[in-house]
Tab-separated table of C-alpha atoms in Angstrom:
chain	number	residue	atom	x	y	z
A	1	MET	CA	0.043	-0.046	-0.066
A	2	THR	CA	1.452	3.369	-0.582
A	3	HIS	CA	0.182	6.366	1.256
A	4	ASP	CA	1.844	9.861	0.002
A	5	GLU	CA	3.242	11.840	3.362
A	6	THR	CA	2.677	15.572	1.605
A	7	ALA	CA	-1.120	14.845	0.965
A	8	PRO	CA	-3.455	16.744	3.201
A	9	THR	CA	-4.293	15.488	6.526
A	10	ARG	CA	-7.147	13.919	6.355
A	11	ARG	CA	-10.167	15.562	8.837
A	12	PRO	CA	-11.784	13.679	11.445
A	13	GLY	CA	-15.369	12.581	10.143
A	14	SER	CA	-18.407	14.005	11.565
A	15	ILE	CA	-20.254	11.816	14.270
A	16	ALA	CA	-23.647	12.982	13.206
A	17	LEU	CA	-23.911	9.965	10.864
A	18	PRO	CA	-23.130	7.441	12.660
A	19	ALA	CA	-25.215	8.763	15.438
A	20	LEU	CA	-28.319	8.994	13.188
A	21	MET	CA	-27.886	5.487	11.781
A	22	GLY	CA	-27.896	4.011	15.725
A	23	ALA	CA	-30.389	6.259	16.751
A	24	VAL	CA	-32.962	4.678	13.594
A	25	ALA	CA	-31.704	1.223	14.386
A	26	GLY	CA	-32.424	1.637	18.459
A	27	ALA	CA	-36.144	3.088	17.253
A	28	ALA	CA	-36.717	-0.235	15.212
A	29	LEU	CA	-35.486	-2.248	17.454
A	30	GLY	CA	-37.246	-0.553	20.516
A	31	ALA	CA	-40.632	0.123	18.143
A	32	SER	CA	-42.626	-2.962	19.613
A	33	ARG	CA	-42.494	-2.023	23.277
A	34	GLY	CA	-44.014	1.254	23.262
A	35	ALA	CA	-42.694	4.953	22.919
A	36	VAL	CA	-40.527	5.421	26.369
A	37	ALA	CA	-38.749	2.025	24.751
A	38	ILE	CA	-38.287	3.646	21.635
A	39	ALA	CA	-36.986	7.101	22.929
A	40	VAL	CA	-34.330	4.785	25.604
A	41	ALA	CA	-33.008	2.289	22.352
A	42	ALA	CA	-32.248	5.299	19.923
A	43	VAL	CA	-30.432	6.971	22.635
A	44	ALA	CA	-28.763	4.231	23.433
A	45	GLY	CA	-27.949	3.082	19.875
A	46	ALA	CA	-26.875	6.952	18.873
A	47	VAL	CA	-24.619	6.467	21.744
A	48	ALA	CA	-23.294	3.249	20.394
A	49	LEU	CA	-22.904	3.752	17.068
A	50	ALA	CA	-21.036	7.260	17.852
A	51	VAL	CA	-18.676	5.862	20.096
A	52	THR	CA	-17.662	3.065	17.418
A	53	ASP	CA	-16.864	5.532	15.063
A	54	LEU	CA	-14.568	7.376	17.258
A	55	VAL	CA	-13.238	4.159	17.894
A	56	ALA	CA	-12.558	2.989	15.131
A	57	ARG	CA	-11.509	6.522	13.635
A	58	ALA	CA	-8.569	6.559	16.120
A	59	ARG	CA	-7.376	3.452	15.541
A	60	GLN	CA	-7.714	3.766	11.513
A	61	ARG	CA	-3.913	4.571	10.137
A	62	PRO	CA	-3.559	6.316	6.923
A	63	GLY	CA	-4.160	4.104	3.842
A	64	GLN	CA	-6.146	1.642	5.619
A	65	ILE	CA	-10.186	0.818	5.559
A	66	PRO	CA	-11.990	1.197	8.531
A	67	ALA	CA	-11.958	-2.112	10.485
A	68	LEU	CA	-13.880	-4.950	10.218
A	69	TRP	CA	-15.070	-5.041	13.468
A	70	SER	CA	-16.832	-1.567	12.947
A	71	ARG	CA	-18.007	-2.118	9.822
A	72	ILE	CA	-19.866	-5.024	10.746
A	73	VAL	CA	-21.610	-2.873	13.520
A	74	ALA	CA	-22.414	-0.249	10.782
A	75	SER	CA	-24.136	-2.996	8.417
A	76	VAL	CA	-26.410	-4.258	11.822
A	77	ALA	CA	-27.253	-1.111	12.387
A	78	LEU	CA	-28.316	-0.335	8.772
A	79	ALA	CA	-30.145	-4.472	8.937
A	80	ALA	CA	-32.340	-3.547	11.832
A	81	PRO	CA	-35.055	-0.589	10.020
A	82	LEU	CA	-34.563	-2.641	6.989
A	83	GLY	CA	-36.355	-5.302	9.267
A	84	TRP	CA	-38.838	-3.221	10.496
A	85	LEU	CA	-39.910	-2.189	7.183
A	86	LEU	CA	-40.042	-5.953	6.739
A	87	GLY	CA	-42.005	-7.127	9.468
A	88	LEU	CA	-44.848	-4.214	9.015
A	89	ALA	CA	-45.818	-6.468	5.282
A	90	VAL	CA	-44.390	-10.153	6.404
A	91	HIS	CA	-45.323	-11.240	10.017
A	92	ARG	CA	-42.994	-14.427	9.789
A	93	PRO	CA	-39.749	-14.527	11.425
A	94	PRO	CA	-38.376	-17.360	9.171
A	95	VAL	CA	-39.490	-15.059	5.794
A	96	VAL	CA	-37.848	-11.837	7.091
A	97	GLY	CA	-34.580	-13.695	8.015
A	98	LEU	CA	-34.531	-15.402	4.072
A	99	ILE	CA	-35.383	-12.221	2.366
A	100	VAL	CA	-32.623	-10.076	4.776
A	101	GLY	CA	-30.032	-12.893	4.465
A	102	ALA	CA	-30.553	-13.248	0.689
A	103	VAL	CA	-29.841	-9.450	0.218
A	104	VAL	CA	-27.025	-8.976	2.477
A	105	GLY	CA	-25.866	-12.458	0.585
A	106	LEU	CA	-25.940	-10.829	-2.918
A	107	LEU	CA	-24.101	-8.015	-1.436
A	108	GLY	CA	-21.218	-10.013	-0.823
A	109	LEU	CA	-21.055	-10.958	-4.589
A	110	ARG	CA	-18.805	-14.000	-4.019
A	111	PRO	CA	-20.928	-17.284	-5.011
A	112	GLN	CA	-20.404	-18.501	-1.891
A	113	LYS	CA	-21.109	-15.676	0.013
A	114	VAL	CA	-24.465	-15.222	-2.338
A	115	LEU	CA	-25.441	-19.439	-0.926
A	116	LEU	CA	-24.846	-18.506	2.690
A	117	GLY	CA	-26.788	-15.534	2.846
A	118	PRO	CA	-30.232	-17.120	2.795
A	119	VAL	CA	-28.742	-19.947	4.775
A	120	VAL	CA	-28.111	-17.877	7.731
A	121	GLY	CA	-31.374	-16.180	7.769
A	122	LEU	CA	-33.386	-18.805	7.631
A	123	ALA	CA	-31.239	-20.400	10.595
A	124	VAL	CA	-31.644	-16.842	12.747
A	125	GLY	CA	-35.232	-16.863	11.175
A	126	TRP	CA	-36.384	-20.478	12.824
A	127	ALA	CA	-34.355	-20.283	15.983
A	128	PRO	CA	-36.854	-18.172	17.854
A	129	ALA	CA	-39.783	-18.759	16.404
A	130	ALA	CA	-40.720	-21.709	18.676
A	131	GLY	CA	-39.737	-19.724	22.361
A	132	TRP	CA	-40.637	-16.385	20.913
A	133	PRO	CA	-43.288	-16.559	18.482
A	134	GLY	CA	-43.447	-12.572	18.718
A	135	VAL	CA	-40.141	-11.684	17.942
A	136	PRO	CA	-39.310	-8.207	16.095
A	137	ALA	CA	-38.318	-8.123	12.326
A	138	ALA	CA	-35.768	-5.732	13.575
A	139	LEU	CA	-34.249	-8.056	15.729
A	140	VAL	CA	-34.204	-11.205	13.141
A	141	ALA	CA	-32.713	-9.071	10.615
A	142	ALA	CA	-30.013	-7.416	13.064
A	143	VAL	CA	-28.843	-10.944	14.131
A	144	THR	CA	-28.723	-12.432	10.642
A	145	VAL	CA	-26.640	-9.921	9.598
A	146	LEU	CA	-24.473	-10.185	12.490
A	147	ALA	CA	-24.407	-13.414	12.141
A	148	TYR	CA	-23.717	-13.728	8.440
A	149	ARG	CA	-20.548	-10.868	8.397
A	150	CYS	CA	-19.009	-12.944	11.427
A	151	LEU	CA	-19.230	-16.453	9.458
A	152	SER	CA	-17.880	-14.731	6.029
A	153	ALA	CA	-14.930	-13.172	8.321
A	154	LEU	CA	-14.137	-16.507	9.859
A	155	ILE	CA	-14.735	-18.726	6.229
A	156	PHE	CA	-13.567	-16.453	3.876
A	157	ARG	CA	-10.171	-14.801	4.663
A	158	ASP	CA	-8.883	-13.437	1.523
A	159	PRO	CA	-9.754	-9.973	1.197
A	160	GLN	CA	-12.059	-8.868	-1.807
A	161	VAL	CA	-10.791	-5.527	-2.286
A	162	SER	CA	-7.474	-4.049	-0.825
A	163	LEU	CA	-6.235	-0.745	-0.579
A	164	LEU	CA	-3.223	0.120	-2.569
A	165	ALA	CA	-2.812	3.935	-2.403
A	166	GLU	CA	-4.126	6.677	-0.695
A	167	GLN	CA	-3.691	10.767	-2.460
A	168	VAL	CA	-0.959	9.787	-4.491
A	169	ASP	CA	0.335	11.455	-7.746
A	170	PRO	CA	-0.892	9.661	-11.105
A	171	GLU	CA	2.876	8.584	-11.791
A	172	ARG	CA	3.441	6.565	-8.969
A	173	LEU	CA	-0.083	4.305	-10.452
A	174	PRO	CA	0.932	3.467	-14.107
A	175	PHE	CA	-1.054	0.809	-14.329
A	176	VAL	CA	-4.152	2.974	-13.797
A	177	VAL	CA	-5.982	5.115	-16.153
A	178	PRO	CA	-7.180	8.050	-14.062
A	179	LEU	CA	-9.828	9.383	-16.544
A	180	THR	CA	-13.413	10.101	-15.022
A	181	ALA	CA	-16.721	10.973	-16.310
A	182	LYS	CA	-17.648	14.191	-15.264
A	183	THR	CA	-21.189	13.303	-15.465
A	184	ARG	CA	-23.339	10.682	-14.197
A	185	TYR	CA	-23.636	9.400	-17.782
A	186	VAL	CA	-20.825	7.823	-19.618
A	187	GLY	CA	-22.336	7.061	-22.932
A	188	THR	CA	-21.145	6.781	-26.173
A	189	GLY	CA	-19.639	10.879	-26.570
A	190	TYR	CA	-17.217	10.416	-23.882
A	191	VAL	CA	-14.171	11.014	-26.302
A	192	ARG	CA	-15.678	13.919	-27.325
A	193	GLU	CA	-16.337	15.807	-24.361
A	194	LEU	CA	-12.809	14.231	-22.948
A	195	ALA	CA	-11.102	15.966	-25.881
A	196	ALA	CA	-12.662	19.477	-24.613
A	197	THR	CA	-11.610	18.913	-21.228
A	198	VAL	CA	-8.001	18.406	-22.186
A	199	GLY	CA	-7.983	20.616	-25.415
A	200	GLY	CA	-7.095	17.796	-27.743
A	201	HIS	CA	-8.150	17.694	-31.580
A	202	TYR	CA	-10.904	14.694	-31.266
A	203	THR	CA	-11.505	12.292	-34.486
A	204	PRO	CA	-14.429	10.413	-34.270
A	205	ASP	CA	-14.823	6.848	-35.863
A	206	ALA	CA	-10.906	7.511	-36.651
A	207	PRO	CA	-10.306	5.323	-39.652
A	208	ASP	CA	-7.639	2.924	-39.561
A	209	VAL	CA	-6.560	2.786	-36.351
A	210	GLY	CA	-5.740	0.580	-33.757
A	211	ILE	CA	-6.548	-0.279	-29.789
A	212	VAL	CA	-2.631	0.011	-29.769
A	213	SER	CA	0.207	2.006	-32.090
A	214	SER	CA	2.472	-1.110	-32.181
A	215	LEU	CA	2.791	-4.756	-30.493
A	216	ASP	CA	6.391	-3.557	-30.216
A	217	GLU	CA	5.399	-1.511	-27.701
A	218	LEU	CA	4.663	-4.754	-25.551
A	219	ALA	CA	7.767	-6.337	-26.079
A	220	GLY	CA	9.502	-8.452	-23.118
A	221	PRO	CA	9.816	-11.611	-21.060
A	222	GLY	CA	7.327	-14.393	-22.144
A	223	PHE	CA	5.715	-11.960	-25.258
A	224	ASP	CA	8.108	-11.760	-28.469
A	225	PRO	CA	6.045	-9.679	-31.158
A	226	THR	CA	7.623	-11.214	-34.026
A	227	ALA	CA	6.299	-14.556	-32.847
A	228	VAL	CA	2.473	-13.382	-33.881
A	229	HIS	CA	0.525	-13.655	-36.773
A	230	PRO	CA	0.218	-11.276	-39.516
A	231	LEU	CA	-3.455	-11.113	-39.426
A	232	VAL	CA	-3.605	-10.851	-35.280
A	233	ARG	CA	-1.222	-8.011	-35.410
A	234	GLU	CA	-2.938	-6.316	-37.862
A	235	PHE	CA	-6.059	-6.415	-35.623
A	236	TYR	CA	-4.349	-4.825	-32.990
A	237	GLU	CA	-2.770	-2.440	-34.679
A	238	HIS	CA	-5.428	-1.596	-36.973
A	239	THR	CA	-8.597	-2.484	-35.375
A	240	THR	CA	-11.216	-0.391	-37.183
A	241	ARG	CA	-10.573	-2.409	-40.351
A	242	PHE	CA	-12.413	-5.450	-38.841
A	243	SER	CA	-16.344	-6.129	-38.118
A	244	LEU	CA	-16.727	-8.265	-35.151
A	245	ASP	CA	-19.824	-10.514	-34.904
A	246	ILE	CA	-20.274	-11.239	-30.789
A	247	VAL	CA	-21.944	-14.201	-28.737
A	248	PRO	CA	-21.927	-13.911	-25.353
A	249	ARG	CA	-22.065	-17.017	-23.349
A	250	TRP	CA	-23.192	-16.231	-19.357
A	251	ARG	CA	-23.368	-19.312	-16.665
A	252	ALA	CA	-27.105	-19.508	-15.494
A	253	TRP	CA	-25.867	-18.817	-11.886
A	254	VAL	CA	-24.590	-14.524	-12.455
A	255	ARG	CA	-27.826	-14.232	-14.839
A	256	PRO	CA	-29.919	-12.784	-12.326
A	257	GLY	CA	-27.780	-10.653	-10.538
A	258	TYR	CA	-26.485	-9.513	-14.092
A	259	LEU	CA	-29.636	-8.565	-14.995
A	260	LEU	CA	-30.651	-6.687	-11.787
A	261	TYR	CA	-27.107	-4.919	-12.410
A	262	ARG	CA	-28.046	-3.874	-15.972
A	263	ASN	CA	-31.002	-2.643	-15.633
A	264	LEU	CA	-30.490	-0.524	-12.163
A	265	VAL	CA	-26.684	0.578	-13.224
A	266	ALA	CA	-25.092	-0.379	-16.560
A	267	ARG	CA	-28.101	1.311	-18.640
A	268	PRO	CA	-28.137	4.604	-16.749
A	269	LEU	CA	-24.763	4.840	-15.903
A	270	GLY	CA	-24.142	3.860	-20.020
A	271	GLN	CA	-21.139	1.805	-19.320
A	272	ALA	CA	-20.133	-2.074	-19.506
A	273	ASN	CA	-23.858	-3.274	-20.682
A	274	VAL	CA	-22.809	-6.272	-21.910
A	275	PRO	CA	-25.554	-8.188	-24.363
A	276	MET	CA	-27.573	-10.907	-22.357
A	277	ASN	CA	-27.958	-12.855	-25.215
A	278	GLN	CA	-27.318	-13.720	-28.800
A	279	ARG	CA	-30.619	-12.247	-29.611
A	280	GLU	CA	-30.023	-8.812	-29.098
A	281	THR	CA	-26.654	-8.616	-30.652
A	282	LEU	CA	-28.894	-9.466	-33.802
A	283	ARG	CA	-29.539	-5.961	-33.542
A	284	GLY	CA	-26.019	-5.799	-34.563
A	285	VAL	CA	-22.925	-4.239	-32.644
A	286	ARG	CA	-21.370	-0.761	-33.980
A	287	SER	CA	-17.631	-0.711	-33.462
A	288	ARG	CA	-15.457	2.221	-33.342
A	289	ILE	CA	-12.344	4.088	-32.345
A	290	ASP	CA	-12.311	7.852	-31.398
A	291	THR	CA	-9.043	9.853	-30.992
A	292	ILE	CA	-7.675	12.220	-28.933
A	293	SER	CA	-4.473	14.002	-30.123
A	294	THR	CA	-2.359	16.557	-28.178
A	295	ASP	CA	0.770	16.644	-29.995
A	296	PRO	CA	1.836	18.810	-32.547
A	297	ASP	CA	2.666	16.337	-34.544
A	298	GLY	CA	-0.879	14.898	-34.572
A	299	LEU	CA	0.185	11.708	-32.696
A	300	ILE	CA	-2.363	9.952	-30.885
A	301	SER	CA	-2.440	10.723	-27.186
A	302	ARG	CA	-5.915	8.617	-25.860
A	303	ARG	CA	-7.763	5.846	-27.929
A	304	GLY	CA	-11.405	5.159	-26.829
A	305	TRP	CA	-12.683	2.042	-28.052
A	306	ILE	CA	-16.771	2.102	-28.401
A	307	ARG	CA	-18.820	-0.191	-29.099
A	308	SER	CA	-22.582	0.526	-28.828
A	309	PHE	CA	-26.151	-1.228	-30.472
A	310	ALA	CA	-26.440	0.032	-34.237
A	311	ASP	CA	-29.749	0.481	-33.670
A	312	THR	CA	-29.664	3.158	-31.114
A	313	ASP	CA	-26.277	3.560	-30.674
A	314	GLU	CA	-27.264	2.945	-26.728
A	315	PRO	CA	-23.628	1.796	-25.343
A	316	ILE	CA	-22.115	-1.193	-24.591
A	317	TYR	CA	-18.342	-0.244	-23.648
A	318	VAL	CA	-16.499	2.667	-23.718
A	319	GLY	CA	-12.878	1.711	-22.929
A	320	ILE	CA	-9.630	3.760	-23.057
A	321	TYR	CA	-7.304	1.812	-24.632
A	322	THR	CA	-3.415	2.890	-23.361
A	323	THR	CA	0.182	1.214	-23.469
A	324	TYR	CA	2.909	1.199	-21.119
A	325	ARG	CA	6.501	-0.333	-19.869
A	326	HIS	CA	7.711	-0.983	-16.665
A	327	GLU	CA	10.702	-3.045	-15.712
A	328	ASP	CA	11.391	-3.876	-19.366
A	329	ARG	CA	7.966	-5.260	-20.071
A	330	GLY	CA	4.826	-4.115	-22.152
A	331	TYR	CA	1.368	-3.971	-20.423
A	332	VAL	CA	-2.321	-2.738	-21.466
A	333	SER	CA	-4.174	-0.860	-19.365
A	334	VAL	CA	-8.414	-0.609	-20.315
A	335	GLY	CA	-9.994	2.583	-18.485
A	336	PHE	CA	-13.558	2.270	-18.331
A	337	PRO	CA	-14.434	5.593	-16.952
A	338	LEU	CA	-16.855	6.193	-14.151
A	339	PRO	CA	-19.040	9.244	-12.447
A	340	GLN	CA	-15.619	10.744	-10.600
A	341	ALA	CA	-13.881	7.451	-10.783
A	342	SER	CA	-12.581	5.046	-13.173
A	343	PHE	CA	-12.358	1.177	-13.484
A	344	THR	CA	-8.883	-0.124	-15.253
A	345	ALA	CA	-7.882	-3.685	-15.973
A	346	THR	CA	-4.324	-4.015	-16.758
A	347	LEU	CA	-2.949	-6.878	-18.907
A	348	ALA	CA	-0.418	-8.653	-19.287
A	349	PRO	CA	0.611	-10.272	-23.052
A	350	SER	CA	1.925	-13.385	-23.969
A	351	ASN	CA	2.159	-15.478	-27.506
A	352	ARG	CA	0.326	-18.011	-28.216
A	353	PRO	CA	1.602	-21.485	-29.375
A	354	ASP	CA	-0.500	-21.015	-32.682
A	355	GLY	CA	0.381	-17.522	-33.244
A	356	GLY	CA	-2.094	-15.989	-31.679
A	357	LEU	CA	-1.766	-13.192	-28.709
A	358	ALA	CA	-3.443	-13.719	-24.878
A	359	LEU	CA	-3.857	-10.695	-23.024
A	360	ALA	CA	-4.738	-11.589	-19.444
A	361	SER	CA	-5.393	-10.165	-16.019
A	362	VAL	CA	-3.041	-12.125	-14.280
A	363	GLY	CA	1.075	-12.736	-14.441
A	364	THR	CA	4.439	-13.232	-13.124
A	365	THR	CA	4.643	-9.650	-11.993
A	366	ASP	CA	2.515	-7.190	-9.759
A	367	GLN	CA	1.297	-5.287	-12.543
A	368	PRO	CA	-1.808	-6.893	-13.897
A	369	GLY	CA	-5.055	-7.070	-12.336
A	370	HIS	CA	-8.112	-4.430	-11.639
A	371	TYR	CA	-8.245	-1.764	-10.202
A	372	LEU	CA	-10.960	0.712	-8.879
A	373	THR	CA	-10.170	4.251	-8.737
A	374	VAL	CA	-10.766	7.538	-7.430
A	375	VAL	CA	-9.850	10.906	-8.562
A	376	ASP	CA	-9.502	13.844	-6.277
A	377	GLU	CA	-10.503	16.900	-8.825
A	378	PRO	CA	-9.066	19.524	-7.308
A	379	THR	CA	-5.778	18.149	-6.880
A	380	GLY	CA	-5.765	14.988	-9.385
A	381	ARG	CA	-4.557	12.654	-6.611
A	382	LEU	CA	-5.879	9.276	-6.982
A	383	THR	CA	-6.931	6.996	-4.307
A	384	ALA	CA	-6.966	3.566	-5.836
A	385	ALA	CA	-7.848	-0.068	-4.689
A	386	ALA	CA	-7.259	-3.624	-5.972
A	387	VAL	CA	-10.395	-5.810	-7.019
A	388	HIS	CA	-9.029	-9.399	-6.162
A	389	GLY	CA	-11.146	-12.363	-7.178
A	390	PHE	CA	-12.126	-10.253	-10.685
A	391	ARG	CA	-10.133	-11.993	-13.631
A	392	GLU	CA	-10.285	-12.077	-17.507
A	393	ARG	CA	-8.295	-13.397	-20.243
A	394	LEU	CA	-8.684	-12.713	-24.241
A	395	ASP	CA	-7.375	-14.705	-26.888
A	396	VAL	CA	-7.188	-13.527	-30.332
A	397	TYR	CA	-5.919	-16.671	-32.656
A	398	LEU	CA	-6.530	-18.112	-36.254
A	399	GLU	CA	-8.958	-21.200	-36.835
A	400	GLN	CA	-9.299	-23.122	-39.887
A	401	GLY	CA	-7.976	-19.240	-41.340
A	402	GLU	CA	-10.788	-17.253	-39.690
A	403	LEU	CA	-9.778	-14.875	-36.792
A	404	ARG	CA	-11.449	-15.459	-33.549
A	405	ALA	CA	-11.384	-13.941	-30.312
A	406	GLU	CA	-12.421	-15.668	-26.784
A	407	HIS	CA	-12.815	-12.878	-23.939
A	408	ALA	CA	-13.449	-15.192	-20.325
A	409	PHE	CA	-13.678	-13.726	-17.094
A	410	TRP	CA	-13.975	-15.156	-13.358
A	411	LEU	CA	-15.190	-14.304	-10.236
A	412	PHE	CA	-13.869	-15.711	-6.993
A	413	GLY	CA	-12.317	-18.402	-9.463
A	414	PHE	CA	-16.146	-18.985	-11.030
A	415	PRO	CA	-16.105	-18.287	-14.732
A	416	PHE	CA	-19.475	-16.542	-15.014
A	417	LEU	CA	-19.027	-15.439	-18.681
A	418	VAL	CA	-17.549	-15.665	-21.925
A	419	LEU	CA	-17.294	-13.221	-24.990
A	420	GLU	CA	-16.671	-15.125	-28.560
A	421	TYR	CA	-15.962	-12.891	-31.197
A	422	VAL	CA	-15.553	-13.924	-35.132
A	423	LEU	CA	-13.508	-10.964	-36.559
A	424	ARG	CA	-13.894	-10.650	-40.437
A	425	ARG	CA	-12.890	-7.541	-42.364
A	426	LYS	CA	-15.188	-4.493	-43.735
A	427	PRO	CA	-14.897	-4.102	-47.438
A	428	VAL	CA	-12.736	-1.979	-48.457
A	429	ARG	CA	-14.393	1.558	-49.631
């Protein structure tokens, strides 16, 4: 983890929010016992959460996230009012436990955690049913979250996210593409808006350009550009010469979660809106590269590969492609702009025995991986976290004389999506 000692000292956070959370949680837990009990529980909850927050902040070192125990306390406080609301409509503790367990399990993302949540919720909901039929729904929800978070901490010890750097200059993180969206919507016009911000020359749908300028920039141990088949090289260096036919292969277990994410996040955001099935791709996929040049000689400084549905121009994917070298090795970094943040996939190249090229987010060095970065707009400093468990690999190769690509994704070791491409030359105009 990197921390810039010259960065401004963080101000202690206000205790108003945790105190309010505690008061609401206490009121929810005491709701079934009358006005006096509600008031006493609210005061007790406010004091407990405020003290928890103060102690956690006092023990928190620069560059660290709050301690696990304090995060568990906060999540339990959030669960209590949720349980109280559920109790207004559902009067059976097992059902309340099941719903709350399912929600907190989904938030855990890891498939094992998704399954663990409902199991814990049912167990907590059934346990007091015989001896305490009128157990408050808020208590069932709070205990469900407490039990789930404690079990998860014991079973899943590897961190899902780790803080890498706090308030550092971009030069300290060469594997990050720190380009953000200025609004809540990214969309297909992002590169044009970026060009206006940086003051560069914008070329929409640039002719005869690639997602990299030259594969030679990636040379190093484990990758020899001269061993790559000429057609594969041409695809990377002249991507716009090719059309893409895509077939998405989603695993069944991830479909419900992705459908929820797509409608609530991806479409409103205008980013990472992958088709659900081949029927959607029959609408047609438009692929283009918009470029920005800030160099007097016209050299391209930014390459934005944009894919969208051909009939509506609804964005599927907006990625900013860059290359860099570190310790005599070349890497490809793809930045996905987000509001005031970015998600970066840094990929290491390797040769395939058939003349193809593989780009993977894991390798023999510490550079490849996935990184979520928040940009402090006034200073340009970065705070970055590594997203463990997410992994991807892109293979471009020839099969029976036809250029193909396979883009595979894993989440905590479980494969969840493969995008299969057939790459064909466009007719020469």
